[in-house]
Coordinates of C-alpha atoms in Angstrom, one line a residue:
X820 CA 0.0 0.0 0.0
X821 CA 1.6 3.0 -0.8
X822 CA 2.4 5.7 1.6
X823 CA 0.1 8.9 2.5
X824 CA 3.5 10.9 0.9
X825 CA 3.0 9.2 -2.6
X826 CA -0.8 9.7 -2.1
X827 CA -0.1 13.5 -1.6
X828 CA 2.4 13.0 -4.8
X829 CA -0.1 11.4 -6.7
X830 CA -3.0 13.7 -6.0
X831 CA -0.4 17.2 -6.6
X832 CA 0.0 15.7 -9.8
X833 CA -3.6 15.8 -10.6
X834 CA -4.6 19.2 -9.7
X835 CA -0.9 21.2 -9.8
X836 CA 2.7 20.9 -11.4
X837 CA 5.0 20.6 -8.8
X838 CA 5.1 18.7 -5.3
X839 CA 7.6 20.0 -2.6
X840 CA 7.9 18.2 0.7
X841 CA 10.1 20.4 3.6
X842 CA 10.8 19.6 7.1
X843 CA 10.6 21.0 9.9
X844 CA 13.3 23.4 9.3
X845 CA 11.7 24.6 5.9
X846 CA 14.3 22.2 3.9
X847 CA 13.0 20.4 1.0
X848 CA 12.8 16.9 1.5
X849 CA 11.1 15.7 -1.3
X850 CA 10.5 17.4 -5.2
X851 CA 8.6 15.8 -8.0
X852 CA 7.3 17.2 -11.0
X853 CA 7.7 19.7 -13.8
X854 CA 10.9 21.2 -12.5
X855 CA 12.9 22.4 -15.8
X856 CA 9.7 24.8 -16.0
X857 CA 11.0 26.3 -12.4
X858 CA 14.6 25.8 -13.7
X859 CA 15.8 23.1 -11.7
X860 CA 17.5 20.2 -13.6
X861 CA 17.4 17.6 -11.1
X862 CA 15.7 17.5 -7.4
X863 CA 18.5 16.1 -6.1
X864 CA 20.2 19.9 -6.4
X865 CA 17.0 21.4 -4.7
X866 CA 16.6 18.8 -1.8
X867 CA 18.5 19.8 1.6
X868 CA 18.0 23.4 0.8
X869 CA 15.9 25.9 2.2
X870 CA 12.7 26.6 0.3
X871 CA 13.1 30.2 0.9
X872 CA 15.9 30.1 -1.4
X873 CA 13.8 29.5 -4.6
X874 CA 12.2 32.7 -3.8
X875 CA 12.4 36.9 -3.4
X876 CA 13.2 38.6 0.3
X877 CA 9.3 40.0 -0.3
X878 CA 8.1 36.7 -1.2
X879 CA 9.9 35.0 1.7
X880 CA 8.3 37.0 4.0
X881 CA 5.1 36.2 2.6
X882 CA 5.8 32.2 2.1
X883 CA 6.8 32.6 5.8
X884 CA 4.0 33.5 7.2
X885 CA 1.7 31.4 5.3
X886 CA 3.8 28.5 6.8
X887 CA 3.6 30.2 10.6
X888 CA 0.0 29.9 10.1
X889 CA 0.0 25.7 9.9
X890 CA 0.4 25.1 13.5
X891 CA -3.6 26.0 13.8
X892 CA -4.8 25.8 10.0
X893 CA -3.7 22.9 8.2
X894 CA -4.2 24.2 4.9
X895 CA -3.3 27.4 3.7
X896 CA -3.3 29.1 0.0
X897 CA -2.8 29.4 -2.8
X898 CA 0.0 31.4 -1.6
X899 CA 1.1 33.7 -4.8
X900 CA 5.1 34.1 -5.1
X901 CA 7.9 33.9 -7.8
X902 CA 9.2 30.5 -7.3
X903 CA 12.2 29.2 -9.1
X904 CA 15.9 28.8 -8.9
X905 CA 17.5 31.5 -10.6
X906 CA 16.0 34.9 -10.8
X907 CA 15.8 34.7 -14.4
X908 CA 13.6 31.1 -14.1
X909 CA 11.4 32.5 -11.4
X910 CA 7.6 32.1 -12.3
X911 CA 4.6 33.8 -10.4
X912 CA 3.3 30.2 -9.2
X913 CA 0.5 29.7 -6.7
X914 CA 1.1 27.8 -3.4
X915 CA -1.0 25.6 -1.5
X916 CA 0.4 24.7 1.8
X917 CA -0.4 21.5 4.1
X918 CA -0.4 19.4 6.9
X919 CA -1.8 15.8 7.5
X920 CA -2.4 17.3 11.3
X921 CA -1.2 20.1 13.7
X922 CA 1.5 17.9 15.5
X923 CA 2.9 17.3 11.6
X924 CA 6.3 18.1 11.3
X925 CA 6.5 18.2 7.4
X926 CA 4.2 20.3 4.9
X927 CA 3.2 19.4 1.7
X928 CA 3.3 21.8 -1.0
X929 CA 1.9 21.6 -4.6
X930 CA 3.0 24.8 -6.8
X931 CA 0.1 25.7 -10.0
X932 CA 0.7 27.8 -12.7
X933 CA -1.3 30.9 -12.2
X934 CA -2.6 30.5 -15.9
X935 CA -4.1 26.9 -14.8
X936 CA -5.0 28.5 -11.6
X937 CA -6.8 31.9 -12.4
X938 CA -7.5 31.8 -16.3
X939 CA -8.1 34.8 -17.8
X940 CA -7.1 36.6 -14.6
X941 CA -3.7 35.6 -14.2
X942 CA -1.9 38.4 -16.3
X943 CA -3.3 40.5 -13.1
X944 CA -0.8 42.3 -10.8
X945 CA -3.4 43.4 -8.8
X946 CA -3.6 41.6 -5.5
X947 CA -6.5 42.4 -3.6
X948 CA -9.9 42.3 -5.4
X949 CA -12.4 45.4 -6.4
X950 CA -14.9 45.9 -2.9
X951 CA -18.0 45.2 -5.3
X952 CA -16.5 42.0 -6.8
X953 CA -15.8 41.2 -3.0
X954 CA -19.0 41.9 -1.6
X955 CA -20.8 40.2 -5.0
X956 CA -18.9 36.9 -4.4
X957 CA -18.8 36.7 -0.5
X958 CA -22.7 35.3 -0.3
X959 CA -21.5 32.3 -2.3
X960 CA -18.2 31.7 -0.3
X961 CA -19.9 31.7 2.8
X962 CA -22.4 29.1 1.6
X963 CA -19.6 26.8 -0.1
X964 CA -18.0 27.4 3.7
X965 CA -20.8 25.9 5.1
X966 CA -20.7 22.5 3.9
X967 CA -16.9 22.5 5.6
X968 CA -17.2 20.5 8.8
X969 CA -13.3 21.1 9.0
X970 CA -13.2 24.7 9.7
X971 CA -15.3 28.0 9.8
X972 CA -15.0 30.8 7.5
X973 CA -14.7 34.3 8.7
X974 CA -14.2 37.6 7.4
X975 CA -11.8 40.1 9.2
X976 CA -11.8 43.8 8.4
X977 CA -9.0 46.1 9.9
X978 CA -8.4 49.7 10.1
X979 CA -4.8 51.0 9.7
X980 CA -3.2 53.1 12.5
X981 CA -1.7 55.2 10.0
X982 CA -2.0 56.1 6.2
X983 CA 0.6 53.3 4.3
X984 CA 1.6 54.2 0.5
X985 CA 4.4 53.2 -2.2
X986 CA 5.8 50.0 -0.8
X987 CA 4.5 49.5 2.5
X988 CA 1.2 49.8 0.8
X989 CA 1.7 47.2 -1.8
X990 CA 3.8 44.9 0.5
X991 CA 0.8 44.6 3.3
X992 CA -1.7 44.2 0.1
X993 CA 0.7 41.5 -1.3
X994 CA 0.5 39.7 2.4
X995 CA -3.1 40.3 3.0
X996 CA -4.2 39.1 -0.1
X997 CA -1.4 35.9 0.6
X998 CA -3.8 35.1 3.8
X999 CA -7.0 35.3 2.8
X1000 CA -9.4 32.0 1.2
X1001 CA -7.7 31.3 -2.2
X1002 CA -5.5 33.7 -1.9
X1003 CA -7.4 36.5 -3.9
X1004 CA -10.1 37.1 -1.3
X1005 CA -9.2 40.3 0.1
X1006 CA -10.5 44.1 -0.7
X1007 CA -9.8 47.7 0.3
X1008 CA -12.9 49.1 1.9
X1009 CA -11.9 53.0 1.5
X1010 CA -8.8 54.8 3.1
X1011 CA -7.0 52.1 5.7
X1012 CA -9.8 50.4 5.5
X1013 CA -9.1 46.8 4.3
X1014 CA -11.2 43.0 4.5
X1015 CA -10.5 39.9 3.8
X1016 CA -12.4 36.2 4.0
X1017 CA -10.1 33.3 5.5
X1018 CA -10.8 29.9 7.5
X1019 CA -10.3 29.4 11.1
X1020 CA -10.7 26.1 12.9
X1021 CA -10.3 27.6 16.6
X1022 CA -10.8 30.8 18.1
X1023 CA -7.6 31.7 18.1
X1024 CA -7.0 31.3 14.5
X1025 CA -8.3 34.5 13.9
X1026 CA -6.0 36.4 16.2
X1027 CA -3.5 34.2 15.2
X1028 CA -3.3 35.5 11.4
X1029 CA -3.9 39.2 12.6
X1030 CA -0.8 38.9 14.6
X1031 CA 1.4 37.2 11.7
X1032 CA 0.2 40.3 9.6
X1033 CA 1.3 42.4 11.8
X1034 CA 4.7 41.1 12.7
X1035 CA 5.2 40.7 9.0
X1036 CA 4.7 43.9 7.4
X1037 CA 5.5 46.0 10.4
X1038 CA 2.0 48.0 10.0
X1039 CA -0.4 48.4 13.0
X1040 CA -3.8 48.2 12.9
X1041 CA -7.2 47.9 14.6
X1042 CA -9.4 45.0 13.3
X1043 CA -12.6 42.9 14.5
X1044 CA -13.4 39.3 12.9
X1045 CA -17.2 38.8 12.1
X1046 CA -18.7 34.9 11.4
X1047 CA -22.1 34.7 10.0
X1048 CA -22.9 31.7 11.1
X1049 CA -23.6 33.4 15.0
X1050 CA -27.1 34.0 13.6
X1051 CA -27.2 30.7 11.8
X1052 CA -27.5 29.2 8.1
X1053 CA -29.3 30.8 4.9
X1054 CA -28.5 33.7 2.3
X1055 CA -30.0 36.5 5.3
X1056 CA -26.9 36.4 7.4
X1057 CA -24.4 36.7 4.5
X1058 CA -26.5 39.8 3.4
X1059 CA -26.4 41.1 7.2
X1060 CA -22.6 40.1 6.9
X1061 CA -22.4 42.0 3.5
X1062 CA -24.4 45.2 4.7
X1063 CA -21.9 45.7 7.6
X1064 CA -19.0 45.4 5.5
X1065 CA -20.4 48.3 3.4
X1066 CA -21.5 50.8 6.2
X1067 CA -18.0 50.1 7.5
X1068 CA -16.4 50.6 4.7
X1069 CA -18.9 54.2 4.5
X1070 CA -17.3 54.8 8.3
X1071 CA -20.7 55.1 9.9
X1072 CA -20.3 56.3 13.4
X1073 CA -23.0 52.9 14.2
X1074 CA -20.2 50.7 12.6
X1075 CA -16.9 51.1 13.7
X1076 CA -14.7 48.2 14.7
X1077 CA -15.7 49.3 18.5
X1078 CA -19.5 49.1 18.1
X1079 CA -18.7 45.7 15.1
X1080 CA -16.6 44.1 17.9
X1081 CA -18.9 44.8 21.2
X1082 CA -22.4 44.6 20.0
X1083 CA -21.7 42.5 16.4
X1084 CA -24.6 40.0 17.5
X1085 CA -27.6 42.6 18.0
X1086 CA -26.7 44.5 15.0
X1087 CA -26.8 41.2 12.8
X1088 CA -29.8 40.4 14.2
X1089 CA -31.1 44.3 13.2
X1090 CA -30.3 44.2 10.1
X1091 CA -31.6 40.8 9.4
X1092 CA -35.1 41.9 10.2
X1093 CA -34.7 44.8 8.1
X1094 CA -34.2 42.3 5.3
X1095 CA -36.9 39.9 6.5
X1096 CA -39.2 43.1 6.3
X1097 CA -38.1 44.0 3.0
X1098 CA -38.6 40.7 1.4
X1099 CA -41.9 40.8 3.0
X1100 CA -42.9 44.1 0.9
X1101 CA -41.8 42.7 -2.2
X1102 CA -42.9 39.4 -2.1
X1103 CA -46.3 40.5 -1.2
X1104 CA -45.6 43.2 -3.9
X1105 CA -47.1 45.9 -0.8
X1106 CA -46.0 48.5 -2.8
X1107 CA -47.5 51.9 -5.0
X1108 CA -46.1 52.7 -8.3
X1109 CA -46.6 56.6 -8.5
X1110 CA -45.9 58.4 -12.0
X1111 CA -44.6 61.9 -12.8
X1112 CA -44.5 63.3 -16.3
X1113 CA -41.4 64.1 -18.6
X1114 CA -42.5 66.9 -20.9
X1115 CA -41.0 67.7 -24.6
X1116 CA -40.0 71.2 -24.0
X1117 CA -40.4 72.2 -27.5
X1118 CA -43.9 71.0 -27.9
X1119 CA -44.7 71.3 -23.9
X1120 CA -46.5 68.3 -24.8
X1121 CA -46.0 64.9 -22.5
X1122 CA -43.5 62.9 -23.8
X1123 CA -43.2 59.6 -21.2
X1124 CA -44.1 59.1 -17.5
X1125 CA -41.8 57.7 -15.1
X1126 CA -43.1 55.1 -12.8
X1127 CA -41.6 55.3 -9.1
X1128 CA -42.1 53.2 -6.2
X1129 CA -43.8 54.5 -3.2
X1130 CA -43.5 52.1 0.2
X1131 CA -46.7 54.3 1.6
X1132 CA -50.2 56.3 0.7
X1133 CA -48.1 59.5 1.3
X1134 CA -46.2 58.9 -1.1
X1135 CA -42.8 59.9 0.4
X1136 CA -39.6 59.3 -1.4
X1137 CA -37.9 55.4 -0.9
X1138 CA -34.3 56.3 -1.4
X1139 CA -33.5 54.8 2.1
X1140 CA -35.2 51.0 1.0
X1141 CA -33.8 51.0 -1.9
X1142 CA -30.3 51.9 -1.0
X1143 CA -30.9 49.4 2.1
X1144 CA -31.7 47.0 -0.4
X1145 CA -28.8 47.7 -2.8
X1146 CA -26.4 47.6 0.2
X1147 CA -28.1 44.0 1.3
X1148 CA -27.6 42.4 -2.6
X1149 CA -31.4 42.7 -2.7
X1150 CA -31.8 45.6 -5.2
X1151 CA -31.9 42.7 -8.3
X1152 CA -35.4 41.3 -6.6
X1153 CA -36.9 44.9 -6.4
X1154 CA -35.8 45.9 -9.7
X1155 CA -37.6 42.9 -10.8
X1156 CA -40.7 43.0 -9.5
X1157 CA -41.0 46.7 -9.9
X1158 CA -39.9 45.6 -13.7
X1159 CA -42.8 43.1 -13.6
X1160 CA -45.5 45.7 -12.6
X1161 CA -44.7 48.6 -14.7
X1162 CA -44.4 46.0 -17.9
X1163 CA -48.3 44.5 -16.5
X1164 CA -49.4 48.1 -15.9
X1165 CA -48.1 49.5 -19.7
X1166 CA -49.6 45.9 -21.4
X1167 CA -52.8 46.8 -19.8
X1168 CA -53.1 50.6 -21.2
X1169 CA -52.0 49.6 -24.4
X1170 CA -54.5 46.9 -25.0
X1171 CA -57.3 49.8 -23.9
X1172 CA -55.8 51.6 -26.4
X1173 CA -54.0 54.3 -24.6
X1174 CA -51.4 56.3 -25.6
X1175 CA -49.0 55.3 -22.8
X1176 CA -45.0 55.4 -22.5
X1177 CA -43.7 54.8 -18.8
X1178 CA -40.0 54.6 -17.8
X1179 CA -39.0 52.0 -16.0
X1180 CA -35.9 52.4 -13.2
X1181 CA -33.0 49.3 -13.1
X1182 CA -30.4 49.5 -11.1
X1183 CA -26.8 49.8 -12.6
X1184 CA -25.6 47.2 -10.3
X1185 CA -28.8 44.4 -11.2
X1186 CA -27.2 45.5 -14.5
X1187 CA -24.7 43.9 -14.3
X1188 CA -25.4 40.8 -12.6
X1189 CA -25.5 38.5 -15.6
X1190 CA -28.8 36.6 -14.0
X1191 CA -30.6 39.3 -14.1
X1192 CA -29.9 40.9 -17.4
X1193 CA -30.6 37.5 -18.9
X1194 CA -33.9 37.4 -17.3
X1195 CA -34.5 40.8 -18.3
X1196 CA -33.6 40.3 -22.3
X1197 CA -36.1 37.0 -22.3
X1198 CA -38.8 39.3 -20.5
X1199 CA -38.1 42.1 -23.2
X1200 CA -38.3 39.5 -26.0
X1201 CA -41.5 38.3 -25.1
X1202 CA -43.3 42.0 -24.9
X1203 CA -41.2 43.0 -28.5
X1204 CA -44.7 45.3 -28.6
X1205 CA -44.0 47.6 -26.3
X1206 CA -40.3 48.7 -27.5
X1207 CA -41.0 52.7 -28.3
X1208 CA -43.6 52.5 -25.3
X1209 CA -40.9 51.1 -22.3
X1210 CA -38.1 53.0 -21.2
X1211 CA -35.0 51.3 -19.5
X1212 CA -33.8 53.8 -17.2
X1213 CA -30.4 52.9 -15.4
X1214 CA -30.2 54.9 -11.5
X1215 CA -26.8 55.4 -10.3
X1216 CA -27.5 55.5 -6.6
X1217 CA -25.0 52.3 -6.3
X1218 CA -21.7 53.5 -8.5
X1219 CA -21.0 51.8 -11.2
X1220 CA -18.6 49.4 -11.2
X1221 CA -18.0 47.1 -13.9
X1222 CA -18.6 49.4 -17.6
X1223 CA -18.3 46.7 -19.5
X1224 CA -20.7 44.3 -18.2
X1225 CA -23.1 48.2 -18.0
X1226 CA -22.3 48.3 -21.8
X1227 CA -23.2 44.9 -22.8
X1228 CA -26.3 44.8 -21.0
X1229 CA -27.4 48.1 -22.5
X1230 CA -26.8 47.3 -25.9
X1231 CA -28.9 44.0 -25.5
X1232 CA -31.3 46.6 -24.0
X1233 CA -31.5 48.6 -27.3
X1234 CA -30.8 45.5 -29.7
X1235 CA -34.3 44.3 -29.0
X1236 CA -35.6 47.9 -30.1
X1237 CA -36.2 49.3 -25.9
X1238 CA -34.8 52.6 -25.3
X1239 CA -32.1 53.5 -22.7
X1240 CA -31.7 56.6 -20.5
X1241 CA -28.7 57.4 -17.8
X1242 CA -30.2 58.7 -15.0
X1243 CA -28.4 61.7 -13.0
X1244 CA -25.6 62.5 -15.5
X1245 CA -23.0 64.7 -13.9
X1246 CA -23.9 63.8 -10.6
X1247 CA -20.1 61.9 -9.8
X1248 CA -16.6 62.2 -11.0
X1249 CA -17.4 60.0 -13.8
X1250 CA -20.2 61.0 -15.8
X1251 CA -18.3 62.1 -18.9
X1252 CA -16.3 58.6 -18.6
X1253 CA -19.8 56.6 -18.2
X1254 CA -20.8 58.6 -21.8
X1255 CA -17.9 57.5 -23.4
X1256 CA -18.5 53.6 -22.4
X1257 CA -22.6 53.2 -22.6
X1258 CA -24.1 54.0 -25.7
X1259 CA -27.7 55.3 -24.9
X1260 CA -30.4 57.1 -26.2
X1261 CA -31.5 59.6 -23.4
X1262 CA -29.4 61.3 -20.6
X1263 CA -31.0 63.1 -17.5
X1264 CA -29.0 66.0 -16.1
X1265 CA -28.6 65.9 -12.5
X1266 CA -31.2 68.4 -11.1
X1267 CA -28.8 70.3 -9.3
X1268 CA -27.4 72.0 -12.2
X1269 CA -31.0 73.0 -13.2
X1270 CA -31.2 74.5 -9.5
X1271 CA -28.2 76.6 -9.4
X1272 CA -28.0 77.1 -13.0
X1273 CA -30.1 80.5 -12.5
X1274 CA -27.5 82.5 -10.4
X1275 CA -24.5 80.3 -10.9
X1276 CA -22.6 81.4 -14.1
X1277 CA -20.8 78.1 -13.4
X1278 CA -23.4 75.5 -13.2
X1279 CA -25.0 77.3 -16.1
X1280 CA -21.9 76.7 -18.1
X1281 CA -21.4 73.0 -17.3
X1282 CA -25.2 72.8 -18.5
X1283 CA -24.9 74.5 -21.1
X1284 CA -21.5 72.2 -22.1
X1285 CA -23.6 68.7 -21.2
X1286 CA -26.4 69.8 -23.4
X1287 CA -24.5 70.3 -26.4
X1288 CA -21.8 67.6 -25.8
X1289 CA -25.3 65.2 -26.1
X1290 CA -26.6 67.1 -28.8
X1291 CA -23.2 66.4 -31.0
X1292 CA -23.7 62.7 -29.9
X1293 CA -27.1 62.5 -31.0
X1294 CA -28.2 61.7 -27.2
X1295 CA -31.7 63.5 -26.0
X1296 CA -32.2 65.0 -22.5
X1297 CA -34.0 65.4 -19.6
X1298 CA -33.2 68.6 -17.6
X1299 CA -34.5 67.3 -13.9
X1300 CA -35.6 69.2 -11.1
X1301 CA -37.1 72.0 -13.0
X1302 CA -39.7 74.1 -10.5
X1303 CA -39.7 77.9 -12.1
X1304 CA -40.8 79.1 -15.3
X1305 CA -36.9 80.4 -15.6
X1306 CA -35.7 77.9 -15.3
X1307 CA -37.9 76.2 -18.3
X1308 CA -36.9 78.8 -20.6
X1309 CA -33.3 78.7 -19.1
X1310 CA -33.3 75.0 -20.6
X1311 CA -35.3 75.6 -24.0
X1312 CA -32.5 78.1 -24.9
X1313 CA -29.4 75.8 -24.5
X1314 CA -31.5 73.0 -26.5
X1315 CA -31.8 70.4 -23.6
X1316 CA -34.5 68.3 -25.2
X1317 CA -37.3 67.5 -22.2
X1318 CA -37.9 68.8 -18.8
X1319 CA -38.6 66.9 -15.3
X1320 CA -40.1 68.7 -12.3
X1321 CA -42.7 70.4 -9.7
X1322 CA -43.7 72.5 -12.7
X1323 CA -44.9 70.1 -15.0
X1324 CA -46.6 67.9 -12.9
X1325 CA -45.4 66.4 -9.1
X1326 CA -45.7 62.1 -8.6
X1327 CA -49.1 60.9 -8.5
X1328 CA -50.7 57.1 -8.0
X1329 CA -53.0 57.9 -11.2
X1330 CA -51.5 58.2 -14.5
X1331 CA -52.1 62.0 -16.2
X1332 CA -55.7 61.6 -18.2
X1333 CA -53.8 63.4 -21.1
X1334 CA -51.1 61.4 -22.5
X1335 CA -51.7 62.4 -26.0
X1336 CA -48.1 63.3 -26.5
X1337 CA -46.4 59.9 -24.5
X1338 CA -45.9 58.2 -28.4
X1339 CA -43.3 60.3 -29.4
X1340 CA -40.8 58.2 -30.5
X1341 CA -37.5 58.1 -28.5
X1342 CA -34.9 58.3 -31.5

């Protein structure tokens, strides 16, 4: 029967390209595999030697503390380093690190190619992951982590005692990102602000890896380690999980590390009746759609009707639910339903023979969730009627943060004949760079502009500049906010297209009697 080493051997093969055994000291013992592609001709040249010689100072330091970490974890990676025997053979290789049990004196190793390991991603340099990815993928981690009798997995955010840059900075990214699940499962929150998702099999595990950081990079920080799993299975304690990360991440005074680390339990439990209450609304659709009319200001006739969501008979505004529920990875289910009851709303008027065009809100980030859009295109598909009637129009309340995936699902958007509108252009940093990626048909000028424009000689000039860089792209618009007759005239005479506000006509739960004017075409 062959030995639990050649198992190991056998099984490195099958997943990796190289298997190194070291003892105790950190000496290899053992080296099998594809070794000319790490530039050593035979193992007997590598074996007696310290495995930190087959790698950088910074990547020692890294490999060190991934190997520290094995006296409580018995598996650990894949720890990214250059591996190899000369500089010039050195190639960026993922680690996994193991141990058949905490009194082990050796540690297996298998080394992967990144390409096998990552894919398409492996040409990155980048260490730690973008927050949304993070916070989009850590639902699923945590559920996979479930089914892991072994250990638990936990996510650990930390808040750095001073501000790090050059170096330091990529050096405790480098490490961070070396400790955390697979290796790629860390994120920067916002200024010192850092999290990242690792296992623990104890309750000192997670002190354990905070203290190797430390001692490590040399950089002091303050951090508390959240587990989901205190308030028990099921997808409403990852999105209780998620939603802390975020208001953390925001520095809300009600989510510091402090208030996270003292009183972690109730606020879980807070939030997750906010969601419970939430998913009550929606599934029991308790809910008013109130519309407010978009006038061509050339004809001052109605062009379209936006339908908005009202949680309540007074029809006050639901920015705070819906951010909640963007912030919990709910905003895809409200977008949907909402989706759902404008389409049944317009398929009604339309079969009564009305004149009726109503915008519809989606949220950029649903947008780019690819279950969603491709629910979305098969719903579109199957009402190909009312394309000229139903308006897609993409909020940025949540900032954008994939443009591609924005771009693609937009153009499916307008491929099946549906026209698209960018809601609150020039309200960010990055309006003019979201223009240049998404092709759309309609752009709505952030209100504020159309509130200051009147005794601000500088919000009247970027007004004016937005109208007529959409007029040279052959992109219509909406001037928002729009309350004084001034400011009406204000926009007909730098050619904005349509005008949104108080003075055409304030939200209401009945659709305008007169919508003789909602067929214009949106071209």
């Amino acid at each position: 029967m062959a030995d639990k080493s050649d198992i190991f051997v056998a099984y490195a093969f099958s997943v990796g390209d190289v298997f190194i055994e070291i003892d105790e000291s950190q000496k290899i013992s053992r080296i099998e595999g594809a070794l000319d592609w790490i530039g050593i001709d035979k193992a007997q040249s590598a074996i007696g030697r310290p495995i930190t010689d087959f790698v950088s100072a910074d990547d020692a330091i890294i490999l060190q503390s991934g190997l520290s970490l094995l006296g409580g974890m018995l598996r650990l990676g894949p720890v990214r380093v250059g591996f190899g025997a000369t500089v010039d053979t050195r190639r960026r290789i993922g680690l996994f690190l193991s141990r058949l049990s905490s009194n082990a004196t050796r540690t297996h190793i298998v080394a992967m190619s990144l390409n096998r390991l990552d894919g398409p991603d492996a040409e990155s340099n980048a260490p730690l992951a973008d927050m949304e990815s993070f916070l989009r993928r850590l639902p699923d981690i945590l559920e996979e982590g479930e089914k892991n009798a072994n250990s638990d997995i936990l996510v650990s955010m930390l808040q750095m005692n001073k501000h790090m840059q050059g170096r330091d900075k990529q050096g405790f990214e480098r490490q961070l990102a070396a400790l955390s699940l697979g290796g790629k499962n860390a994120t920067e929150l916002g200024d010192g602000r850092f999290a990242l998702v690792h296992e623990a099999t104890n309750e000192g595990d997670a002190q354990r890896l905070m203290d190797t950081l430390a001692s490590t990079t040399g950089q002091r920080f303050e951090s508390a380690t959240l587990d989901a799993e205190t308030l028990g299975d099921g997808s409403d304690a990852a999105k209780a999980l998620v939603y802390s990360i975020r208001k953390f991440s925001e520095e809300s005074p009600d989510f510091s590390l402090q208030d996270l680390s003292e009183n972690y339990t109730e606020k879980m439990e807070d939030t997750r009746k906010r969601i419970q209450t939430l998913r009550s609304l929606l599934k029991e659709r308790q809910f008013d759609i109130a519309y407010q009319p978009i006038i061509s200001l050339s004809t001052q006739k109605m062009h379209h009707v936006e339908a908005l969501v009202r949680f309540d008979k007074r029809g006050s505004s639901p920015y705070e639910l819906i951010t909640f529920a963007e912030e919990v990875g709910m905003i895809g289910d409200f977008d949907q339903i909402m989706f759902e009851s404008v389409v049944a709303k317009l398929r009604h008027l339309v079969s009564r023979g009305a004149p009726a065009s109503i915008a519809v809100n989606l949220s950029a980030r649903s947008l780019t969730t690819a279950a969603f859009v491709e629910r979305l295109e098969a719903d579109l598909k199957q009402n190909k009627e009312l394309a000229g009637r139903l308006l897609i129009e993409v909020t940025e309340s949540a900032q954008i943060s994939d443009l591609d995936a924005l771009g693609e699902a937009i153009n499916k958007i307008r491929a099946l004949g549906f026209a698209v509108c960018l809601d609150d252009f020039g309200a960010g940093l990055s309006g003019f760079q979201y223009l240049r990626h998404l092709k759309v048909d309609i752009v709505k000028i952030d209100g504020s502009y159309v509130r200051d424009a009147e005794n601000d000689p500088e919000s009247r000039a970027f007004l004016h500049a937005m109208s007529t860089l959409c007029r040279d792209l052959k992109i219509r618009t909406v001037g928002e906010w729009v309350e004084t007759p001034a400011q009406f005239e204000l926009l007909q005479s730098i050619g904005v297209d349509m005008g949104q506000g108080y003075l055409f006509g304030r939200p209401k739960l009945t659709l305008p009697q007169d919508m003789r004017g909602a067929l214009e075409n949106v071209d």
